Amino acid sequence: MTEDSGRGERDLERAAAALAGRVPPALAPLAKLAFDYRWSWWPGGPETFRAVDPHRWDLCSGNPVRLLQESSDAMLARAADDSALIARAVSMADAIAAERARPFAPGAFAPDRPVAFLCAEYGVHGSLPIYAGGLGVLAGDLLKEASDRALPLVAVGLLYRHGSFHQRLDPSGWQHEYWVETDAERLPAARVTDEEGEPLQISVPICGRAVAAQIWRIDVGRVPLFLLDSDVPDNTRVDRWITSRLYVGDRETRLAQYALLGIGGIRALRALGIDPGVVHLNEGHAALAPLELAREQRAAGVPFAAALDDARARTVFTTHTPVAAGNDRYEPGLALSVLGGFAGELQLTPDEFLALGRVRRDDPHESFGITVLGLHASRAANGVSRRHGEVAREMWASLWPDRPVEAVPIAHVTNGVHIPTWMAPAMRDLLDRRLGSDWNSRAADASTWDAVDEIPDAELWAVRQALRRELVGWVQEQSIDDRLARGAVPREYAEAAARGFAPDTLTIGFARRIATYKRLYLLFRDPQRALPLLDGATPLQLVIAGKAHPEDDDAKRLVQQLFPAAMAQQVASRVAYLEDYDHAMAARLVAGCDVWVNLPRPPLEASGTSGMKAALNGCLHLSVLDGWWQEAFDGRNGWGIGVESAGNPAPDAEAQDARDASTLYSLLEREIVPAFYERDEAGVSRAWVQRIKHSLRSIGPRFNASRMLRDYSEMVYRAR
Ligand SMILES: *Cc1c(COP(=O)(O)O)cnc(C)c1O
């Protein structure tokens, strides 16, 4: 028995062995690979699974467990006979096993005191639908990077039966949502069992009841992700619902989720025999975790103040929300009805407990805020970009009334993206050739990227052409399917984008969660200027994607009213709104677009990360100076909107919209379109390629997850 066997490792091995037993023996290495998401960022990993049964692979969203469970005997037999495929699987399995066996990186953290990362959502891969957007995808990227860097880190979250929702637009453009139930038995997951082989369970006092949860383990490379699940027979129907839906609308259930994540997260680690060196609360949802650490001390007779100090010394907190309304607050009555039992375990009176989530400690009317609790109960706090650090210090200055705003103890660690996940194979191959095959292990060093300048322009341009062509081919097919599925559309409309999109046309991407502040509507704010850009000898084509939150009717209206009716014709053939934006679609779009657009109303974009993914692929960023772009834009590595106001908010929103839309059109008309279509004798757009090179060199080393994790390790996790 290995040291980890009681932490679900044995259970994962058993699940892999059971799957291996159901497929031809030659495919056994694939069954083992299926239970560790490491394949998903191994070069050639996805292609290897896909080769087993390409159609089935797409149907099951790239879930390798389902692929091997559901492929027909004939397809499995065919794959087992494919000696090249088997050889690839064997060498990948060997290499991944060797990587897992590597010792942990030396550093501040002993492997037996790992960082415990707690988050309400994880965007690891399209086949694991337990994320809603940027927060989850960032968390997924951080786990992968920790695996690559051999950092001792474990992650805790919730397993939602209805996690990510699917989006459909109807013929009027209105968004409808549907959920597909996630069957945990078909995920690359295993239920963690104890010595007797019984499911390991923990219990948390919620709403006056002891709510039980089982624990699933999913491996993200070397990093185990433990997911709590309240759907167990011991619980009432209501309590089984707690982990049913990600960001459920009902506030009581939402707070119950936070209790399960924070309190239950620590209890799960204890049940697994893990003693975290640092607890990292990634956003306020997990903010009850340090109180559970304090409760442990309370149970041992330590006074509350000392217990909280001790918990605080082990906790760090990252805030991601620059809007006051985005930070959940609960009326005192509701907070106590959900958490009163836990307050009792802490041996606190209701008022003492509520004070932990209040800015004005002894105001009995103030609600209970989870961000306030997170800030109060952690020794270090940070925002997720330089700009967001400033915004967060202003937002929470009232918690430190004695300090000037610059001295509010909230720092920043700017987000970064996981390069192997987001860089398309063609781009990665190019950099492997030109920067040296081990360049990714040095990705956070600026000098690693110097050799980008030596890449022949034509070679880089050829990669860009190939990536765009791949995307355009996919958009052509996808747009027909999407439009037909809306029902009641003329065939001509259904095929319009497939006919109008061209592989050599300048391709602009806008894809993100559709919230009002992201200002999708700026794209078509002035039809007189927008229309000519879609037409003529040097046109552009536009790919749009994004989901509105199911309860955000304003955002749904934005999608519905995106195009003025007068534009219908041109828009249908040069603009595609692709439905159901997710992790997999994001990867396609950031790779194939030429320009990535972001139009938030400053200062509401905490960071943004999709533009970083785009930049890694040689797609140029065109954005309002907000979030990460305010610290990244240098005048030559893309284009900035709001340069004159330095990204500061304008009091008159309407005037700001008009000004920013006008800048957007001017940049497209005067700089972007002409630069893209200007070619030399060889057909290469030289000025464009120069800009891409500069973008890679300036953005590549700074906005990746390696740099981010180094910052967390050195500046946040390490106790000062
Ligand atoms: C990267 C990513 C996001 C976050 O991107 P933003 O720039 O913050 O909009 C959201 N959703 C998915 C699926 C992503 O891959």
mmCIF file of N, CA, C and O in Angstrom, residues 586-639:
data_model
loop_
_atom_site.group_PDB
_atom_site.id
_atom_site.type_symbol
_atom_site.label_atom_id
_atom_site.label_comp_id
_atom_site.label_asym_id
_atom_site.label_seq_id
_atom_site.Cartn_x
_atom_site.Cartn_y
_atom_site.Cartn_z
ATOM 1 N N ALA A 586 -13.531 27.710 -26.455
ATOM 2 C CA ALA A 586 -12.579 28.785 -26.182
ATOM 3 C C ALA A 586 -11.228 28.453 -26.809
ATOM 4 O O ALA A 586 -10.585 29.308 -27.428
ATOM 5 N N ALA A 587 -10.808 27.207 -26.688
ATOM 6 C CA ALA A 587 -9.504 26.817 -27.228
ATOM 7 C C ALA A 587 -9.468 27.007 -28.744
ATOM 8 O O ALA A 587 -8.471 27.466 -29.309
ATOM 9 N N ARG A 588 -10.558 26.669 -29.418
ATOM 10 C CA ARG A 588 -10.603 26.855 -30.878
ATOM 11 C C ARG A 588 -10.545 28.338 -31.244
ATOM 12 O O ARG A 588 -9.839 28.740 -32.164
ATOM 13 N N LEU A 589 -11.350 29.132 -30.522
ATOM 14 C CA LEU A 589 -11.467 30.540 -30.908
ATOM 15 C C LEU A 589 -10.168 31.303 -30.662
ATOM 16 O O LEU A 589 -9.728 32.071 -31.513
ATOM 17 N N VAL A 590 -9.562 31.105 -29.502
ATOM 18 C CA VAL A 590 -8.342 31.879 -29.219
ATOM 19 C C VAL A 590 -7.207 31.475 -30.155
ATOM 20 O O VAL A 590 -6.298 32.259 -30.401
ATOM 21 N N ALA A 591 -7.271 30.253 -30.677
ATOM 22 C CA ALA A 591 -6.208 29.823 -31.590
ATOM 23 C C ALA A 591 -6.401 30.394 -32.987
ATOM 24 O O ALA A 591 -5.444 30.789 -33.642
ATOM 25 N N GLY A 592 -7.650 30.458 -33.455
ATOM 26 C CA GLY A 592 -7.864 30.757 -34.870
ATOM 27 C C GLY A 592 -8.152 32.202 -35.208
ATOM 28 O O GLY A 592 -8.033 32.604 -36.369
ATOM 29 N N CYS A 593 -8.548 33.007 -34.220
ATOM 30 C CA CYS A 593 -8.873 34.405 -34.532
ATOM 31 C C CYS A 593 -7.593 35.217 -34.739
ATOM 32 O O CYS A 593 -6.535 34.878 -34.214
ATOM 33 N N ASP A 594 -7.717 36.311 -35.499
ATOM 34 C CA ASP A 594 -6.579 37.217 -35.690
ATOM 35 C C ASP A 594 -6.552 38.306 -34.634
ATOM 36 O O ASP A 594 -5.486 38.788 -34.262
ATOM 37 N N VAL A 595 -7.745 38.737 -34.225
ATOM 38 C CA VAL A 595 -7.849 39.813 -33.244
ATOM 39 C C VAL A 595 -8.869 39.400 -32.197
ATOM 40 O O VAL A 595 -9.937 38.867 -32.532
ATOM 41 N N TRP A 596 -8.555 39.619 -30.938
ATOM 42 C CA TRP A 596 -9.449 39.254 -29.830
ATOM 43 C C TRP A 596 -9.916 40.546 -29.165
ATOM 44 O O TRP A 596 -9.088 41.374 -28.780
ATOM 45 N N VAL A 597 -11.223 40.718 -29.065
ATOM 46 C CA VAL A 597 -11.768 41.991 -28.600
ATOM 47 C C VAL A 597 -12.329 41.861 -27.191
ATOM 48 O O VAL A 597 -13.009 40.884 -26.872
ATOM 49 N N ASN A 598 -12.041 42.859 -26.357
ATOM 50 C CA ASN A 598 -12.623 42.901 -25.013
ATOM 51 C C ASN A 598 -13.028 44.340 -24.696
ATOM 52 O O ASN A 598 -12.215 45.248 -24.824
ATOM 53 N N LEU A 599 -14.300 44.521 -24.299
ATOM 54 C CA LEU A 599 -14.841 45.870 -24.159
ATOM 55 C C LEU A 599 -15.480 46.132 -22.794
ATOM 56 O O LEU A 599 -16.555 46.731 -22.711
ATOM 57 N N PRO A 600 -14.853 45.722 -21.700
ATOM 58 C CA PRO A 600 -15.482 45.918 -20.397
ATOM 59 C C PRO A 600 -15.604 47.401 -20.062
ATOM 60 O O PRO A 600 -14.832 48.221 -20.562
ATOM 61 N N ARG A 601 -16.572 47.694 -19.196
ATOM 62 C CA ARG A 601 -16.631 49.050 -18.668
ATOM 63 C C ARG A 601 -15.688 49.107 -17.477
ATOM 64 O O ARG A 601 -15.868 48.414 -16.493
ATOM 65 N N PRO A 602 -14.615 49.928 -17.580
ATOM 66 C CA PRO A 602 -13.663 49.960 -16.474
ATOM 67 C C PRO A 602 -14.320 50.551 -15.233
ATOM 68 O O PRO A 602 -15.188 51.408 -15.372
ATOM 69 N N PRO A 603 -13.951 50.115 -14.068
ATOM 70 C CA PRO A 603 -12.902 49.138 -13.762
ATOM 71 C C PRO A 603 -13.479 47.766 -13.399
ATOM 72 O O PRO A 603 -13.040 47.141 -12.453
ATOM 73 N N LEU A 604 -14.459 47.281 -14.174
ATOM 74 C CA LEU A 604 -15.217 46.105 -13.734
ATOM 75 C C LEU A 604 -14.610 44.777 -14.165
ATOM 76 O O LEU A 604 -15.083 43.715 -13.792
ATOM 77 N N GLU A 605 -13.559 44.799 -14.977
ATOM 78 C CA GLU A 605 -12.915 43.552 -15.371
ATOM 79 C C GLU A 605 -11.777 43.299 -14.390
ATOM 80 O O GLU A 605 -10.773 44.010 -14.412
ATOM 81 N N ALA A 606 -11.937 42.306 -13.518
ATOM 82 C CA ALA A 606 -10.896 42.076 -12.512
ATOM 83 C C ALA A 606 -9.568 41.775 -13.206
ATOM 84 O O ALA A 606 -8.542 42.383 -12.921
ATOM 85 N N SER A 607 -9.590 40.819 -14.127
ATOM 86 C CA SER A 607 -8.392 40.553 -14.907
ATOM 87 C C SER A 607 -8.776 40.266 -16.351
ATOM 88 O O SER A 607 -8.443 40.983 -17.267
ATOM 89 N N GLY A 608 -9.553 39.176 -16.557
ATOM 90 C CA GLY A 608 -9.759 38.674 -17.916
ATOM 91 C C GLY A 608 -8.584 37.764 -18.209
ATOM 92 O O GLY A 608 -7.442 38.033 -17.787
ATOM 93 N N THR A 609 -8.839 36.657 -18.880
ATOM 94 C CA THR A 609 -7.734 35.766 -19.236
ATOM 95 C C THR A 609 -7.800 35.304 -20.682
ATOM 96 O O THR A 609 -6.800 34.821 -21.215
ATOM 97 N N SER A 610 -8.961 35.447 -21.324
ATOM 98 C CA SER A 610 -9.055 34.910 -22.683
ATOM 99 C C SER A 610 -8.095 35.641 -23.625
ATOM 100 O O SER A 610 -7.554 35.031 -24.548
ATOM 101 N N GLY A 611 -7.863 36.923 -23.383
ATOM 102 C CA GLY A 611 -6.928 37.658 -24.233
ATOM 103 C C GLY A 611 -5.499 37.140 -24.105
ATOM 104 O O GLY A 611 -4.713 37.201 -25.052
ATOM 105 N N MET A 612 -5.163 36.620 -22.908
ATOM 106 C CA MET A 612 -3.826 36.024 -22.736
ATOM 107 C C MET A 612 -3.708 34.746 -23.560
ATOM 108 O O MET A 612 -2.675 34.477 -24.178
ATOM 109 N N LYS A 613 -4.794 33.955 -23.542
ATOM 110 C CA LYS A 613 -4.793 32.712 -24.328
ATOM 111 C C LYS A 613 -4.631 33.047 -25.802
ATOM 112 O O LYS A 613 -3.897 32.372 -26.534
ATOM 113 N N ALA A 614 -5.335 34.105 -26.243
ATOM 114 C CA ALA A 614 -5.255 34.509 -27.642
ATOM 115 C C ALA A 614 -3.824 34.926 -27.989
ATOM 116 O O ALA A 614 -3.263 34.483 -28.996
ATOM 117 N N ALA A 615 -3.231 35.748 -27.126
ATOM 118 C CA ALA A 615 -1.892 36.257 -27.408
ATOM 119 C C ALA A 615 -0.881 35.126 -27.584
ATOM 120 O O ALA A 615 0.017 35.198 -28.428
ATOM 121 N N LEU A 616 -1.028 34.058 -26.795
ATOM 122 C CA LEU A 616 -0.104 32.926 -26.902
ATOM 123 C C LEU A 616 -0.145 32.282 -28.275
ATOM 124 O O LEU A 616 0.792 31.608 -28.688
ATOM 125 N N ASN A 617 -1.278 32.474 -28.978
ATOM 126 C CA ASN A 617 -1.430 31.869 -30.290
ATOM 127 C C ASN A 617 -1.156 32.850 -31.428
ATOM 128 O O ASN A 617 -1.463 32.564 -32.582
ATOM 129 N N GLY A 618 -0.643 34.022 -31.078
ATOM 130 C CA GLY A 618 -0.376 35.008 -32.123
ATOM 131 C C GLY A 618 -1.609 35.769 -32.553
ATOM 132 O O GLY A 618 -1.626 36.387 -33.614
ATOM 133 N N CYS A 619 -2.647 35.711 -31.739
ATOM 134 C CA CYS A 619 -3.854 36.508 -31.984
ATOM 135 C C CYS A 619 -3.669 37.820 -31.223
ATOM 136 O O CYS A 619 -3.296 37.813 -30.052
ATOM 137 N N LEU A 620 -3.902 38.944 -31.882
ATOM 138 C CA LEU A 620 -3.596 40.239 -31.265
ATOM 139 C C LEU A 620 -4.778 40.749 -30.448
ATOM 140 O O LEU A 620 -5.938 40.559 -30.819
ATOM 141 N N HIS A 621 -4.475 41.409 -29.347
ATOM 142 C CA HIS A 621 -5.514 41.837 -28.413
ATOM 143 C C HIS A 621 -5.912 43.281 -28.674
ATOM 144 O O HIS A 621 -5.056 44.154 -28.780
ATOM 145 N N LEU A 622 -7.217 43.499 -28.743
ATOM 146 C CA LEU A 622 -7.786 44.844 -28.933
ATOM 147 C C LEU A 622 -8.759 45.037 -27.785
ATOM 148 O O LEU A 622 -9.814 44.417 -27.747
ATOM 149 N N SER A 623 -8.371 45.856 -26.817
ATOM 150 C CA SER A 623 -9.174 45.882 -25.593
ATOM 151 C C SER A 623 -9.144 47.227 -24.902
ATOM 152 O O SER A 623 -8.191 47.995 -25.007
ATOM 153 N N VAL A 624 -10.217 47.465 -24.159
ATOM 154 C CA VAL A 624 -10.252 48.570 -23.214
ATOM 155 C C VAL A 624 -9.129 48.346 -22.196
ATOM 156 O O VAL A 624 -8.839 47.207 -21.814
ATOM 157 N N LEU A 625 -8.506 49.437 -21.782
ATOM 158 C CA LEU A 625 -7.431 49.310 -20.789
ATOM 159 C C LEU A 625 -8.039 49.056 -19.412
ATOM 160 O O LEU A 625 -8.257 49.971 -18.633
ATOM 161 N N ASP A 626 -8.305 47.789 -19.152
ATOM 162 C CA ASP A 626 -8.860 47.395 -17.865
ATOM 163 C C ASP A 626 -8.319 46.007 -17.556
ATOM 164 O O ASP A 626 -7.828 45.312 -18.449
ATOM 165 N N GLY A 627 -8.413 45.598 -16.282
ATOM 166 C CA GLY A 627 -7.929 44.273 -15.920
ATOM 167 C C GLY A 627 -6.468 44.104 -16.323
ATOM 168 O O GLY A 627 -5.660 45.031 -16.206
ATOM 169 N N TRP A 628 -6.122 42.918 -16.800
ATOM 170 C CA TRP A 628 -4.719 42.618 -17.124
ATOM 171 C C TRP A 628 -4.167 43.512 -18.225
ATOM 172 O O TRP A 628 -2.976 43.806 -18.265
ATOM 173 N N TRP A 629 -5.044 43.955 -19.137
ATOM 174 C CA TRP A 629 -4.547 44.706 -20.289
ATOM 175 C C TRP A 629 -3.983 46.057 -19.874
ATOM 176 O O TRP A 629 -3.115 46.612 -20.523
ATOM 177 N N GLN A 630 -4.457 46.591 -18.756
ATOM 178 C CA GLN A 630 -3.923 47.865 -18.315
ATOM 179 C C GLN A 630 -2.445 47.744 -17.951
ATOM 180 O O GLN A 630 -1.694 48.700 -18.080
ATOM 181 N N GLU A 631 -2.015 46.582 -17.492
ATOM 182 C CA GLU A 631 -0.586 46.445 -17.193
ATOM 183 C C GLU A 631 0.199 45.816 -18.331
ATOM 184 O O GLU A 631 1.427 45.881 -18.343
ATOM 185 N N ALA A 632 -0.501 45.247 -19.314
ATOM 186 C CA ALA A 632 0.215 44.555 -20.393
ATOM 187 C C ALA A 632 0.437 45.427 -21.623
ATOM 188 O O ALA A 632 1.445 45.293 -22.317
ATOM 189 N N PHE A 633 -0.505 46.319 -21.913
ATOM 190 C CA PHE A 633 -0.448 47.071 -23.172
ATOM 191 C C PHE A 633 0.727 48.043 -23.163
ATOM 192 O O PHE A 633 0.900 48.824 -22.224
ATOM 193 N N ASP A 634 1.548 47.981 -24.224
ATOM 194 C CA ASP A 634 2.703 48.879 -24.283
ATOM 195 C C ASP A 634 2.701 49.730 -25.551
ATOM 196 O O ASP A 634 3.718 50.327 -25.905
ATOM 197 N N GLY A 635 1.567 49.768 -26.252
ATOM 198 C CA GLY A 635 1.482 50.600 -27.451
ATOM 199 C C GLY A 635 1.778 49.847 -28.728
ATOM 200 O O GLY A 635 1.412 50.288 -29.807
ATOM 201 N N ARG A 636 2.446 48.684 -28.621
ATOM 202 C CA ARG A 636 2.819 47.961 -29.839
ATOM 203 C C ARG A 636 2.383 46.494 -29.830
ATOM 204 O O ARG A 636 2.488 45.807 -30.832
ATOM 205 N N ASN A 637 1.952 45.985 -28.675
ATOM 206 C CA ASN A 637 1.644 44.548 -28.596
ATOM 207 C C ASN A 637 0.164 44.245 -28.775
ATOM 208 O O ASN A 637 -0.322 43.192 -28.370
ATOM 209 N N GLY A 638 -0.559 45.136 -29.417
ATOM 210 C CA GLY A 638 -1.990 44.996 -29.628
ATOM 211 C C GLY A 638 -2.529 46.408 -29.733
ATOM 212 O O GLY A 638 -1.796 47.305 -30.147
ATOM 213 N N TRP A 639 -3.789 46.596 -29.335
ATOM 214 C CA TRP A 639 -4.378 47.928 -29.404
ATOM 215 C C TRP A 639 -5.166 48.217 -28.136
ATOM 216 O O TRP A 639 -5.792 47.320 -27.568
#
